[in-house]
Coordinates of C-alpha atoms and ligand atoms in Angstrom, one line a residue:
M1 CA -83.7 24.9 -85.8
R2 CA -83.4 21.1 -86.1
L3 CA -81.7 19.6 -89.1
S4 CA -84.2 16.7 -89.0
T5 CA -87.0 19.0 -90.1
L6 CA -85.0 21.4 -92.2
L7 CA -85.5 21.1 -96.0
A8 CA -81.8 20.8 -96.8
P9 CA -81.5 17.7 -99.0
T10 CA -77.8 17.0 -99.1
L11 CA -76.3 14.8 -101.8
R12 CA -73.6 12.2 -101.2
E13 CA -72.3 12.2 -104.8
D14 CA -71.4 15.1 -107.1
P15 CA -74.2 15.9 -109.4
N16 CA -73.0 15.3 -113.0
D17 CA -74.4 18.5 -114.5
A18 CA -72.4 20.8 -112.3
E19 CA -69.1 22.0 -113.9
I20 CA -67.8 24.4 -111.3
D21 CA -67.3 24.1 -107.5
S22 CA -70.0 26.6 -106.4
H23 CA -72.7 25.0 -108.5
R24 CA -71.7 21.5 -107.4
L25 CA -71.6 22.5 -103.7
M26 CA -74.8 24.5 -103.8
L27 CA -76.6 21.4 -105.1
R28 CA -74.8 19.0 -102.8
A29 CA -75.4 21.1 -99.7
G30 CA -79.1 21.5 -100.5
L31 CA -79.0 25.3 -101.0
V32 CA -80.6 25.3 -104.4
R33 CA -82.5 23.1 -106.9
K34 CA -82.9 23.6 -110.6
L35 CA -86.5 23.9 -111.8
A36 CA -87.0 20.8 -114.0
G37 CA -87.1 21.6 -117.7
A38 CA -86.0 25.2 -117.3
S39 CA -82.3 25.9 -117.6
G40 CA -80.9 28.8 -115.6
I41 CA -84.0 28.9 -113.3
Y42 CA -83.5 27.9 -109.6
T43 CA -85.4 27.5 -106.4
L44 CA -83.5 28.8 -103.4
L45 CA -84.1 26.3 -100.6
P46 CA -84.2 27.4 -97.0
L47 CA -80.4 27.4 -96.4
G48 CA -79.7 29.2 -99.7
Q49 CA -82.4 31.7 -99.0
R50 CA -80.9 32.5 -95.6
V51 CA -77.5 33.1 -97.2
V52 CA -79.1 35.4 -99.8
A53 CA -81.0 37.2 -97.1
H54 CA -77.7 37.8 -95.2
V55 CA -76.0 39.2 -98.3
E56 CA -79.1 41.4 -98.9
A57 CA -79.0 42.7 -95.3
I58 CA -75.4 43.8 -95.7
I59 CA -76.2 45.5 -99.0
R60 CA -79.1 47.4 -97.4
E61 CA -77.0 48.5 -94.5
E62 CA -74.3 49.9 -96.7
M63 CA -76.6 51.5 -99.3
D64 CA -78.6 53.1 -96.5
S65 CA -75.4 54.4 -94.9
I66 CA -74.7 56.5 -98.0
G67 CA -78.2 57.9 -98.2
G68 CA -79.7 55.3 -100.5
Q69 CA -83.5 54.9 -100.4
E70 CA -84.9 51.4 -101.1
L71 CA -87.9 51.1 -103.4
R72 CA -89.4 48.4 -105.5
L73 CA -90.1 48.8 -109.2
P74 CA -92.3 46.6 -111.3
V75 CA -90.8 43.6 -113.0
V76 CA -93.2 43.9 -116.0
Q77 CA -92.2 46.8 -118.2
P78 CA -94.1 48.2 -121.2
A79 CA -92.3 48.2 -124.6
E80 CA -93.1 51.9 -125.0
L81 CA -90.6 52.9 -122.4
W82 CA -87.9 50.9 -124.1
E83 CA -88.9 52.3 -127.5
A84 CA -88.5 55.8 -126.0
S85 CA -84.9 55.0 -124.9
G86 CA -84.2 53.2 -128.2
R87 CA -83.3 50.0 -126.5
W88 CA -86.3 47.8 -127.4
S89 CA -84.7 47.0 -130.8
V90 CA -81.1 46.9 -129.6
Y91 CA -81.4 44.9 -126.3
G92 CA -81.7 41.7 -128.4
E93 CA -82.6 38.2 -127.5
D94 CA -81.5 38.4 -123.9
M95 CA -84.8 40.3 -123.3
W96 CA -87.7 38.2 -122.2
R97 CA -90.7 39.6 -124.1
L98 CA -94.4 39.0 -123.6
H99 CA -97.8 40.3 -124.6
D100 CA -100.9 41.0 -122.5
R101 CA -104.5 40.0 -123.5
H102 CA -104.8 43.2 -125.6
G103 CA -101.7 42.4 -127.6
R104 CA -99.5 45.1 -126.0
A105 CA -95.9 44.3 -125.7
Y106 CA -94.0 44.1 -122.5
C107 CA -90.7 42.7 -121.1
L108 CA -89.6 41.1 -117.9
G109 CA -87.1 43.6 -116.5
P110 CA -83.5 42.7 -117.4
T111 CA -82.5 46.1 -115.8
H112 CA -84.5 49.2 -114.8
E113 CA -82.9 52.4 -116.2
E114 CA -86.1 53.2 -118.3
V115 CA -88.6 52.5 -115.5
I116 CA -86.7 54.5 -112.8
T117 CA -86.0 57.4 -115.2
D118 CA -89.7 57.6 -116.1
L119 CA -90.6 57.6 -112.4
V120 CA -88.2 60.4 -111.6
A121 CA -89.2 62.3 -114.7
H122 CA -92.7 62.5 -113.2
E123 CA -91.9 63.1 -109.5
I124 CA -88.8 65.3 -109.4
H125 CA -88.7 68.8 -110.9
S126 CA -86.3 71.0 -109.0
W127 CA -82.6 71.2 -108.2
R128 CA -83.8 71.3 -104.5
Q129 CA -84.9 67.6 -104.8
L130 CA -81.5 66.5 -106.0
P131 CA -79.3 64.4 -105.6
L132 CA -81.3 61.3 -105.2
L133 CA -80.0 57.8 -104.8
L134 CA -82.6 55.0 -105.2
Y135 CA -82.1 51.3 -105.1
Q136 CA -84.0 48.0 -105.1
I137 CA -83.2 44.3 -104.6
Q138 CA -85.2 42.4 -107.1
T139 CA -85.5 39.4 -109.4
K140 CA -84.2 40.1 -112.9
Y141 CA -84.8 38.2 -116.1
R142 CA -82.3 37.7 -118.9
D143 CA -82.7 35.0 -121.5
E144 CA -79.0 34.3 -121.5
V145 CA -77.6 32.5 -124.6
R146 CA -75.7 30.2 -122.4
P147 CA -77.2 30.0 -118.9
R148 CA -74.7 27.9 -116.9
F149 CA -72.8 27.4 -113.7
G150 CA -75.9 27.5 -111.5
L151 CA -76.6 30.9 -109.9
M152 CA -73.5 32.3 -111.6
R153 CA -75.2 32.9 -115.0
A154 CA -78.9 32.3 -114.6
R155 CA -81.9 33.4 -116.5
E156 CA -83.8 34.5 -113.4
F157 CA -81.5 36.0 -110.7
I158 CA -81.5 38.5 -107.9
M159 CA -79.8 41.9 -108.5
K160 CA -79.4 45.0 -106.4
D161 CA -79.8 47.8 -108.8
G162 CA -79.3 51.4 -107.8
Y163 CA -79.7 54.7 -109.8
S164 CA -78.7 58.2 -108.9
F165 CA -79.9 61.6 -110.2
H166 CA -77.9 64.8 -110.1
A167 CA -77.9 68.4 -111.1
S168 CA -74.3 68.3 -112.3
E169 CA -71.4 66.0 -113.3
E170 CA -69.5 67.0 -110.1
D171 CA -72.4 66.0 -108.0
L172 CA -72.6 62.6 -109.7
E173 CA -68.8 62.2 -109.0
R174 CA -69.5 62.5 -105.2
T175 CA -72.3 59.8 -105.2
Y176 CA -70.2 57.6 -107.6
A177 CA -67.4 57.7 -105.1
D178 CA -69.8 57.0 -102.2
V179 CA -71.2 54.0 -104.0
V180 CA -67.7 52.6 -104.8
G181 CA -67.0 53.0 -101.1
A182 CA -70.2 51.2 -100.1
Y183 CA -69.4 48.4 -102.6
R184 CA -66.0 47.9 -101.1
R185 CA -67.5 47.5 -97.7
I186 CA -70.2 45.2 -99.0
F187 CA -67.8 42.8 -100.8
S188 CA -65.3 42.9 -97.9
R189 CA -68.1 42.1 -95.4
V190 CA -69.5 39.2 -97.4
G191 CA -65.9 37.8 -97.3
L192 CA -64.9 38.3 -100.9
E193 CA -61.4 39.1 -102.1
Y194 CA -62.0 41.4 -105.1
R195 CA -60.5 43.9 -107.5
T196 CA -62.0 47.1 -108.9
V197 CA -61.3 47.1 -112.6
L198 CA -61.8 49.6 -115.5
A199 CA -64.3 48.1 -117.9
D200 CA -66.4 48.6 -121.0
P201 CA -69.9 50.2 -120.6
G202 CA -71.4 47.7 -123.0
A203 CA -75.2 47.9 -123.9
I204 CA -76.1 50.2 -120.9
G205 CA -74.0 53.0 -122.4
G206 CA -72.3 56.0 -120.8
S207 CA -68.6 56.5 -120.2
Q208 CA -66.0 55.0 -117.8
T209 CA -67.3 52.2 -115.7
H210 CA -65.8 50.1 -112.9
E211 CA -66.4 46.4 -112.3
F212 CA -66.0 44.6 -109.1
M213 CA -64.3 41.3 -109.9
A214 CA -63.8 38.4 -107.5
P215 CA -60.7 36.5 -108.6
A216 CA -61.6 32.8 -109.2
D217 CA -60.7 30.2 -111.8
A218 CA -64.4 29.7 -112.5
G219 CA -64.8 33.4 -113.5
E220 CA -65.9 34.1 -117.0
A221 CA -64.0 37.5 -117.2
E222 CA -60.3 37.9 -117.8
I223 CA -58.5 40.6 -116.0
V224 CA -55.0 41.9 -115.7
S225 CA -53.7 43.5 -112.5
C226 CA -50.5 44.9 -111.1
A227 CA -49.0 43.4 -107.9
E228 CA -47.2 46.7 -107.2
C229 CA -50.1 49.2 -107.5
D230 CA -53.9 49.2 -107.6
Y231 CA -54.1 49.1 -111.4
A232 CA -56.5 46.4 -112.6
A233 CA -58.5 46.3 -115.9
D234 CA -60.6 44.0 -118.0
I235 CA -58.2 42.3 -120.3
E236 CA -59.9 43.9 -123.3
E237 CA -59.9 47.3 -121.8
A238 CA -56.4 47.5 -120.5
E239 CA -54.0 50.0 -122.0
V240 CA -51.2 48.3 -123.9
A241 CA -47.9 49.7 -124.8
P242 CA -45.5 48.2 -127.3
R243 CA -43.0 45.8 -125.6
S244 CA -39.3 46.5 -126.0
R245 CA -37.5 44.3 -128.4
S246 CA -33.9 44.0 -129.5
E247 CA -33.6 45.2 -133.1
A248 CA -30.7 44.4 -135.5
S249 CA -28.8 47.6 -136.1
V250 CA -28.2 47.0 -139.8
P251 CA -31.2 45.7 -141.7
M252 CA -30.3 42.7 -143.8
A253 CA -31.9 41.9 -147.2
I254 CA -35.2 40.1 -147.2
G255 CA -35.0 36.3 -147.8
R256 CA -37.4 33.5 -148.7
I257 CA -37.3 30.3 -146.7
A258 CA -39.1 27.0 -147.3
T259 CA -41.4 26.2 -144.4
P260 CA -43.3 23.2 -145.7
N261 CA -46.2 22.1 -143.3
A262 CA -45.3 24.9 -140.8
R263 CA -48.6 26.9 -140.6
T264 CA -49.1 27.9 -137.0
I265 CA -46.8 30.3 -135.2
E266 CA -45.6 27.4 -133.0
E267 CA -44.8 25.2 -136.0
V268 CA -42.9 28.0 -137.8
A269 CA -41.0 28.9 -134.6
E270 CA -40.0 25.3 -134.1
H271 CA -39.1 24.8 -137.8
L272 CA -36.8 27.9 -137.7
S273 CA -35.6 27.4 -134.1
T274 CA -36.8 30.8 -133.1
E275 CA -39.3 32.4 -130.6
P276 CA -42.9 33.1 -131.5
G277 CA -42.2 36.7 -130.6
S278 CA -39.8 37.1 -133.5
I279 CA -42.6 36.2 -136.0
A280 CA -45.2 38.7 -137.1
K281 CA -48.6 37.1 -137.8
L282 CA -51.1 38.3 -140.3
L283 CA -54.8 37.7 -139.6
L284 CA -57.4 38.1 -142.3
V285 CA -60.7 39.1 -140.9
R286 CA -64.1 40.0 -142.4
L287 CA -65.7 43.0 -140.7
L288 CA -69.5 43.4 -140.7
F289 CA -71.0 46.9 -140.5
A290 CA -74.4 48.0 -139.2
D291 CA -75.6 48.8 -142.8
G292 CA -74.9 45.2 -143.9
R293 CA -71.7 46.0 -145.7
T294 CA -68.7 43.7 -145.1
E295 CA -65.0 44.4 -145.6
C296 CA -61.9 42.2 -145.5
V297 CA -58.9 43.6 -143.6
A298 CA -55.5 42.3 -142.7
V299 CA -54.2 42.7 -139.1
L300 CA -50.5 42.3 -138.3
L301 CA -49.5 41.4 -134.7
A302 CA -46.5 40.0 -133.0
G303 CA -46.6 36.2 -133.0
D304 CA -47.0 35.9 -129.3
A305 CA -49.8 38.5 -129.1
T306 CA -53.6 38.1 -129.3
L307 CA -56.0 40.3 -131.3
N308 CA -58.2 42.5 -129.1
E309 CA -61.4 42.1 -131.2
N310 CA -63.3 44.8 -129.3
K311 CA -60.6 47.4 -130.1
L312 CA -60.6 46.4 -133.8
L313 CA -64.4 46.7 -134.0
A314 CA -64.3 50.0 -132.2
V315 CA -61.6 51.6 -134.5
A316 CA -63.2 50.2 -137.7
G317 CA -66.7 51.1 -136.6
A318 CA -67.9 47.5 -137.3
I319 CA -70.4 45.5 -135.3
S320 CA -68.9 42.0 -135.7
L321 CA -66.0 40.1 -137.2
R322 CA -65.0 36.6 -138.2
P323 CA -61.9 35.1 -139.7
V324 CA -62.1 34.7 -143.5
T325 CA -62.9 31.2 -144.7
V326 CA -60.5 29.1 -146.7
Q327 CA -62.7 29.7 -149.9
E328 CA -62.6 33.5 -149.4
A329 CA -58.8 33.4 -148.9
E330 CA -58.4 31.2 -152.1
R331 CA -60.4 33.8 -154.1
L332 CA -57.8 36.4 -153.0
H333 CA -55.0 34.0 -153.9
L334 CA -53.8 34.0 -150.3
P335 CA -52.8 30.7 -148.6
L336 CA -54.0 30.6 -145.0
G337 CA -51.1 29.6 -142.7
F338 CA -48.5 31.5 -144.9
L339 CA -49.9 35.0 -144.8
G340 CA -47.7 38.1 -144.5
P341 CA -47.8 41.9 -145.0
V342 CA -45.4 42.0 -148.0
D343 CA -47.2 42.4 -151.4
L344 CA -50.7 42.0 -150.2
P345 CA -53.3 42.1 -153.0
P346 CA -54.7 45.6 -153.5
G347 CA -58.0 46.5 -151.8
I348 CA -57.1 44.8 -148.5
A349 CA -56.3 47.4 -145.8
L350 CA -53.4 46.6 -143.6
Y351 CA -53.8 47.4 -139.9
A352 CA -50.7 46.9 -137.8
D353 CA -50.0 47.0 -134.1
P354 CA -47.3 49.5 -133.2
E355 CA -45.0 46.6 -132.1
V356 CA -44.7 45.3 -135.6
A357 CA -45.5 48.4 -137.7
E358 CA -41.9 49.6 -138.0
G359 CA -38.5 48.0 -137.8
G360 CA -37.5 44.4 -137.7
P361 CA -36.3 41.9 -138.4
W362 CA -39.5 39.8 -138.6
V363 CA -40.3 36.4 -140.0
V364 CA -43.6 36.6 -141.8
G365 CA -45.6 34.5 -144.2
A366 CA -44.7 34.9 -147.9
N367 CA -48.3 34.7 -149.2
V368 CA -47.0 31.6 -151.1
E369 CA -47.9 28.1 -149.9
G370 CA -45.0 26.5 -148.1
Y371 CA -42.8 29.7 -147.7
H372 CA -42.0 32.4 -145.2
L373 CA -39.9 35.5 -145.5
N374 CA -37.2 36.5 -143.0
N375 CA -35.4 39.8 -142.4
V376 CA -38.6 41.7 -143.1
W377 CA -38.7 45.3 -142.0
G378 CA -41.7 47.4 -141.3
G379 CA -41.5 50.7 -143.2
R380 CA -39.1 49.2 -145.7
D381 CA -40.8 46.0 -146.9
F382 CA -44.4 46.9 -146.1
V383 CA -46.2 50.1 -145.0
P384 CA -49.4 49.7 -142.9
D385 CA -52.5 51.7 -143.8
R386 CA -53.2 52.2 -140.1
V387 CA -51.1 51.7 -137.0
L388 CA -53.3 51.0 -134.0
P389 CA -52.8 49.3 -130.6
L390 CA -54.7 46.1 -131.4
R391 CA -52.9 43.7 -129.1
R392 CA -54.7 42.3 -126.1
A393 CA -53.0 42.9 -122.7
Q394 CA -51.3 39.8 -121.4
A395 CA -49.4 38.6 -118.3
G396 CA -45.9 40.1 -118.2
D397 CA -46.9 43.4 -119.8
R398 CA -45.8 46.6 -118.2
C399 CA -48.3 48.2 -115.9
P400 CA -49.5 51.5 -117.5
Q401 CA -49.8 53.1 -114.1
C402 CA -46.5 52.3 -112.4
G403 CA -44.4 50.2 -114.9
G404 CA -44.6 47.1 -112.7
R405 CA -45.5 43.7 -114.2
L406 CA -49.1 42.7 -114.9
S407 CA -50.4 39.3 -114.1
A408 CA -53.5 37.8 -115.7
Q409 CA -56.3 36.1 -113.8
R410 CA -59.9 35.1 -114.2
G411 CA -62.6 36.9 -112.3
I412 CA -66.3 36.8 -111.5
E413 CA -68.1 40.1 -112.1
V414 CA -70.1 40.7 -108.9
G415 CA -70.8 44.4 -109.3
H416 CA -70.7 47.1 -111.9
V417 CA -71.0 50.9 -111.5
F418 CA -71.6 53.2 -114.5
R419 CA -71.8 56.9 -115.2
L420 CA -74.7 57.3 -117.5
G421 CA -74.6 61.0 -118.1
T422 CA -77.9 62.3 -119.6
K423 CA -78.4 59.4 -122.0
Y424 CA -81.7 58.3 -120.3
S425 CA -82.8 61.5 -118.8
C426 CA -82.8 63.3 -122.2
V427 CA -84.9 60.8 -124.0
L428 CA -87.3 60.1 -121.1
G429 CA -87.7 63.7 -120.1
A430 CA -86.1 63.6 -116.6
N431 CA -85.5 67.3 -116.4
F432 CA -85.2 69.8 -113.6
L433 CA -85.2 73.5 -113.0
D434 CA -81.8 74.6 -112.0
Q435 CA -81.0 77.5 -109.7
E436 CA -81.2 80.0 -112.6
G437 CA -84.6 78.7 -113.5
Q438 CA -83.3 76.9 -116.6
T439 CA -84.6 73.4 -117.6
R440 CA -81.8 70.9 -117.8
P441 CA -81.6 67.1 -118.0
M442 CA -80.5 65.3 -114.9
T443 CA -77.1 63.5 -114.8
M444 CA -77.4 59.9 -113.8
G445 CA -75.3 57.0 -112.4
C446 CA -76.3 53.4 -112.2
Y447 CA -75.0 50.7 -109.8
G448 CA -75.5 46.9 -109.9
I449 CA -74.6 44.0 -107.7
G450 CA -75.4 40.4 -108.7
V451 CA -76.7 39.2 -105.4
T452 CA -77.1 35.5 -106.2
R453 CA -73.9 35.6 -108.3
T454 CA -72.1 37.0 -105.2
V455 CA -73.2 34.0 -103.2
A456 CA -71.7 31.7 -105.9
A457 CA -68.5 33.8 -105.9
V458 CA -68.2 33.5 -102.1
I459 CA -68.4 29.7 -102.4
E460 CA -65.8 29.7 -105.2
Q461 CA -63.4 31.5 -102.9
H462 CA -64.3 29.7 -99.7
H463 CA -64.4 25.9 -100.0
D464 CA -62.3 22.8 -99.7
R465 CA -62.7 19.2 -100.8
D466 CA -65.1 18.5 -98.0
G467 CA -67.5 21.4 -98.7
I468 CA -68.3 25.0 -98.2
I469 CA -66.5 27.2 -95.6
W470 CA -68.9 30.1 -95.0
P471 CA -67.7 33.4 -93.9
A472 CA -69.5 34.0 -90.6
S473 CA -71.2 37.2 -92.0
V474 CA -73.3 35.3 -94.6
A475 CA -73.4 31.7 -93.2
P476 CA -76.9 30.3 -93.1
Y477 CA -76.3 29.5 -89.4
H478 CA -73.3 30.5 -87.4
A479 CA -73.0 27.1 -85.7
V480 CA -74.1 23.5 -85.8
L481 CA -74.7 21.6 -82.5
L482 CA -73.9 18.0 -82.9
P483 CA -75.1 15.7 -80.2
V484 CA -73.6 12.2 -80.6
G485 CA -74.1 9.0 -78.5
T486 CA -76.8 6.6 -77.7
G487 CA -79.2 5.7 -74.9
S488 CA -79.3 8.0 -71.9
F489 CA -76.0 9.6 -72.9
G490 CA -77.5 10.5 -76.3
S491 CA -80.6 12.1 -74.7
R492 CA -78.4 14.1 -72.4
A493 CA -76.4 15.3 -75.4
Q494 CA -79.6 16.2 -77.1
Q495 CA -80.9 18.1 -74.1
V496 CA -77.6 20.1 -73.7
A497 CA -77.8 20.9 -77.4
E498 CA -81.2 22.4 -76.9
E499 CA -80.0 24.5 -73.9
L500 CA -76.9 25.8 -75.8
S501 CA -79.0 26.7 -78.8
V502 CA -81.2 29.0 -76.5
Q503 CA -78.1 30.5 -74.9
L504 CA -76.5 31.2 -78.3
A505 CA -79.7 32.7 -79.6
K506 CA -79.7 35.2 -76.7
R507 CA -76.2 36.3 -77.9
G508 CA -77.4 36.7 -81.5
I509 CA -75.8 33.5 -82.7
S510 CA -77.9 31.3 -84.9
A511 CA -77.4 27.5 -84.5
V512 CA -78.9 24.4 -86.0
I513 CA -79.1 21.1 -84.1
D514 CA -78.2 18.0 -86.0
D515 CA -80.7 15.8 -84.3
R516 CA -81.0 13.3 -87.1
D517 CA -80.8 9.6 -86.4
E518 CA -77.5 9.3 -88.2
R519 CA -74.1 7.9 -87.5
P520 CA -71.6 10.5 -86.1
G521 CA -69.5 10.1 -89.3
V522 CA -72.4 11.1 -91.5
K523 CA -73.1 14.1 -89.2
F524 CA -69.5 15.3 -89.3
K525 CA -69.4 14.9 -93.1
D526 CA -72.6 17.0 -93.6
A527 CA -71.4 19.6 -91.1
D528 CA -68.3 20.1 -93.3
L529 CA -70.3 20.0 -96.5
L530 CA -72.8 22.6 -95.2
G531 CA -69.9 24.7 -94.0
F532 CA -71.2 26.3 -90.7
P533 CA -68.3 28.4 -89.2
V534 CA -68.4 26.6 -85.8
R535 CA -69.1 23.0 -85.0
I536 CA -70.0 22.2 -81.4
T537 CA -69.8 18.5 -80.7
L538 CA -71.6 17.1 -77.6
G539 CA -70.1 13.7 -77.2
K540 CA -67.4 12.1 -75.0
A541 CA -66.4 15.5 -73.6
L542 CA -69.8 15.7 -71.9
E543 CA -68.3 13.4 -69.2
H544 CA -66.2 16.4 -68.2
E545 CA -69.1 18.8 -68.7
S546 CA -67.4 20.1 -71.8
A547 CA -68.0 20.4 -75.5
E548 CA -65.7 20.2 -78.5
L549 CA -65.6 23.4 -80.6
R550 CA -64.1 23.2 -84.1
L551 CA -63.7 26.0 -86.5
R552 CA -64.6 25.0 -90.1
K553 CA -62.1 27.5 -91.5
D554 CA -58.9 26.1 -90.1
G555 CA -60.0 22.9 -88.3
I556 CA -58.7 24.2 -84.9
V557 CA -60.3 22.2 -82.1
Q558 CA -60.8 23.4 -78.5
M559 CA -62.4 21.8 -75.4
V560 CA -64.6 24.3 -73.7
P561 CA -66.6 23.9 -70.4
L562 CA -70.4 23.9 -71.2
T563 CA -70.9 27.0 -69.1
A564 CA -68.5 28.9 -71.4
V565 CA -69.5 27.6 -74.8
A566 CA -72.0 30.4 -75.7
D567 CA -69.6 33.1 -74.8
V568 CA -66.6 31.6 -76.6
V569 CA -68.7 30.9 -79.7
S570 CA -70.1 34.4 -79.6
A571 CA -66.6 35.9 -79.4
Q572 CA -65.4 33.7 -82.3
I573 CA -68.3 34.8 -84.5
Q574 CA -67.8 38.5 -83.6
E575 CA -64.1 38.3 -84.4
A576 CA -64.9 36.6 -87.7
T577 CA -67.4 39.2 -88.8
A578 CA -65.3 42.2 -87.9
V579 CA -63.6 42.2 -91.3
P580 CA -61.1 44.9 -92.3
I581 CA -62.4 46.7 -95.4
A582 CA -60.1 46.1 -98.3
Ligands
ATP601 P1 -72.1 39.8 -117.6 O1 -71.1 40.5 -118.4 O2 -71.6 38.8 -116.6 O3 -73.2 39.2 -118.4 P2 -73.5 42.2 -117.3 O4 -72.5 43.2 -117.6 O5 -74.5 41.8 -118.3 O6 -72.8 40.9 -116.7 P3 -74.9 44.1 -115.6 O7 -75.9 44.4 -116.6 O8 -73.9 45.1 -115.2 O9 -74.3 42.7 -115.9 O10 -75.7 43.6 -114.2 C1 -75.2 43.9 -112.9 C2 -74.8 42.6 -112.2 O11 -75.7 41.6 -112.2 C3 -73.5 42.0 -112.8 O12 -72.4 42.7 -112.3 C4 -73.6 40.6 -112.3 O13 -73.0 40.5 -111.0 C5 -75.1 40.3 -112.2 N1 -75.6 39.5 -113.4 C6 -75.7 39.9 -114.7 N2 -76.1 38.9 -115.4 C7 -76.4 37.8 -114.6 C8 -76.9 36.5 -114.7 N3 -77.2 36.1 -115.9 N4 -76.9 35.7 -113.6 C9 -76.6 36.2 -112.4 N5 -76.1 37.4 -112.2 C10 -76.0 38.2 -113.3
MG602 MG1 -74.8 40.1 -119.4

């Protein structure tokens, strides 16, 4: 391939609408273009399409290796299927809905549990036909509230979705473990560093799920992980234990202290020359329930802790929450900024985290403007209505698995595996006759990989200030041949480039020739931006029948005789693609 004819429009300057590195570099390196007037909808240009195709090929190899069968389900799905599963009304505004000419309602598939379960319900009837692992690689549609970061959170994106059907829970466990193994190989092979984390099943339902997270600052997910063992969890899902704290042996009498203008935990801590962790903060929140009812509750946490909103919603059985407004607090005669658990007005339930539920001494708000209380003891000065772990995990917490220290980091969710149980098979009639001749619903698993998001994640983890540094396994081309020089020297360089490209192709190495009429400086800059793993410069070294080889990854330069170039590059690429599986 010649760069002069390739549709790879590189940009000299950073585009101003790109907030994260992968988005910026995909635009600059000419991998993608946004469709004008449509946020979150992208064209994959030839180089971007090649990378996606390489990721897809790795996914296919690994899914096939565990017995997966590829199929292709329709994108357009009738509302009836979603009504049968009960998700037509709950999926919400993320679902892209449309009508046909007869007024029938459809959606553009955001996911395919309904469609595949319906297929299997019709085609599979006996335990002899199970287990079954089906997958597809297809464009998905989700009208995301905030499409952003390019391919990372798009409204039209490519997903690998897989579904498995089983006669028993134990059988699902085997396939689940196989898929987790395949995912490990896939993410290692595409060059991602990743963690497997425990996560919340969300709208898809079912129990216990694992997410594959690629650590990166641009990630939207927050995870905690242990450096000493393999424990990692979504920050909202992580188990939290109360932290140890030195307590005074003899409780002193409660006291009132003036804290004018000290409203936040930091201000109070500074005013009293103490640590945020010795203050207990009271949050007043309004819970909203599915039947439209609302309730105001008070939540008590250590001052350096954060409320895990998901846990509070789950224990209260509410669907959403928000902090109370100033006006609502005024009606309750409670001054925001000076709230505390002592003498709360009746009718407000007090939920306390175990760290603060008992013992002391704590500094808390006095429920009087401008005052706090000190030497407050849980159990003596206030008694919570409910004691629940409502604190979010945070860096420095003890690992629930080994007792080590947890660290917090951001991650990109690139894959997600779920146990669905019989949630879909029951409602959509995916039943089978077991060995005893009994009709039973099939047990299901479901397994997703964000294909285009994975490409973005690879760039987030592999770039420097000059551009992308592609892992050889997914690079759009393994090498760039760079002929430089003018006149007869230049045409010799061009001719050698053509010859080497043929020799490389014979060894399975793809190369692009930068035959553009550009200054060498421009070519070198673009080679770095586009991130091909090996750069082969045909310039001065040609006088000695040699070429200059440079690895994009570490900048190491080597002079290699022309006769050996194809073999050396081929060995370098082979070495780079033989990744140990993490
Ligand atoms: P998120 O929490 O990031 O919205 P999700 O939990 O909704 O993801 P799943 O329904 O599990 O995602 O979809 C499977 C995979 O598809 C995800 O792990 C992710 O990699 C990818 N994915 C989901 N939404 C998008 C999107 N809007 N753009 C690109 N990839 C996506
Ligand atoms: Mg989502």
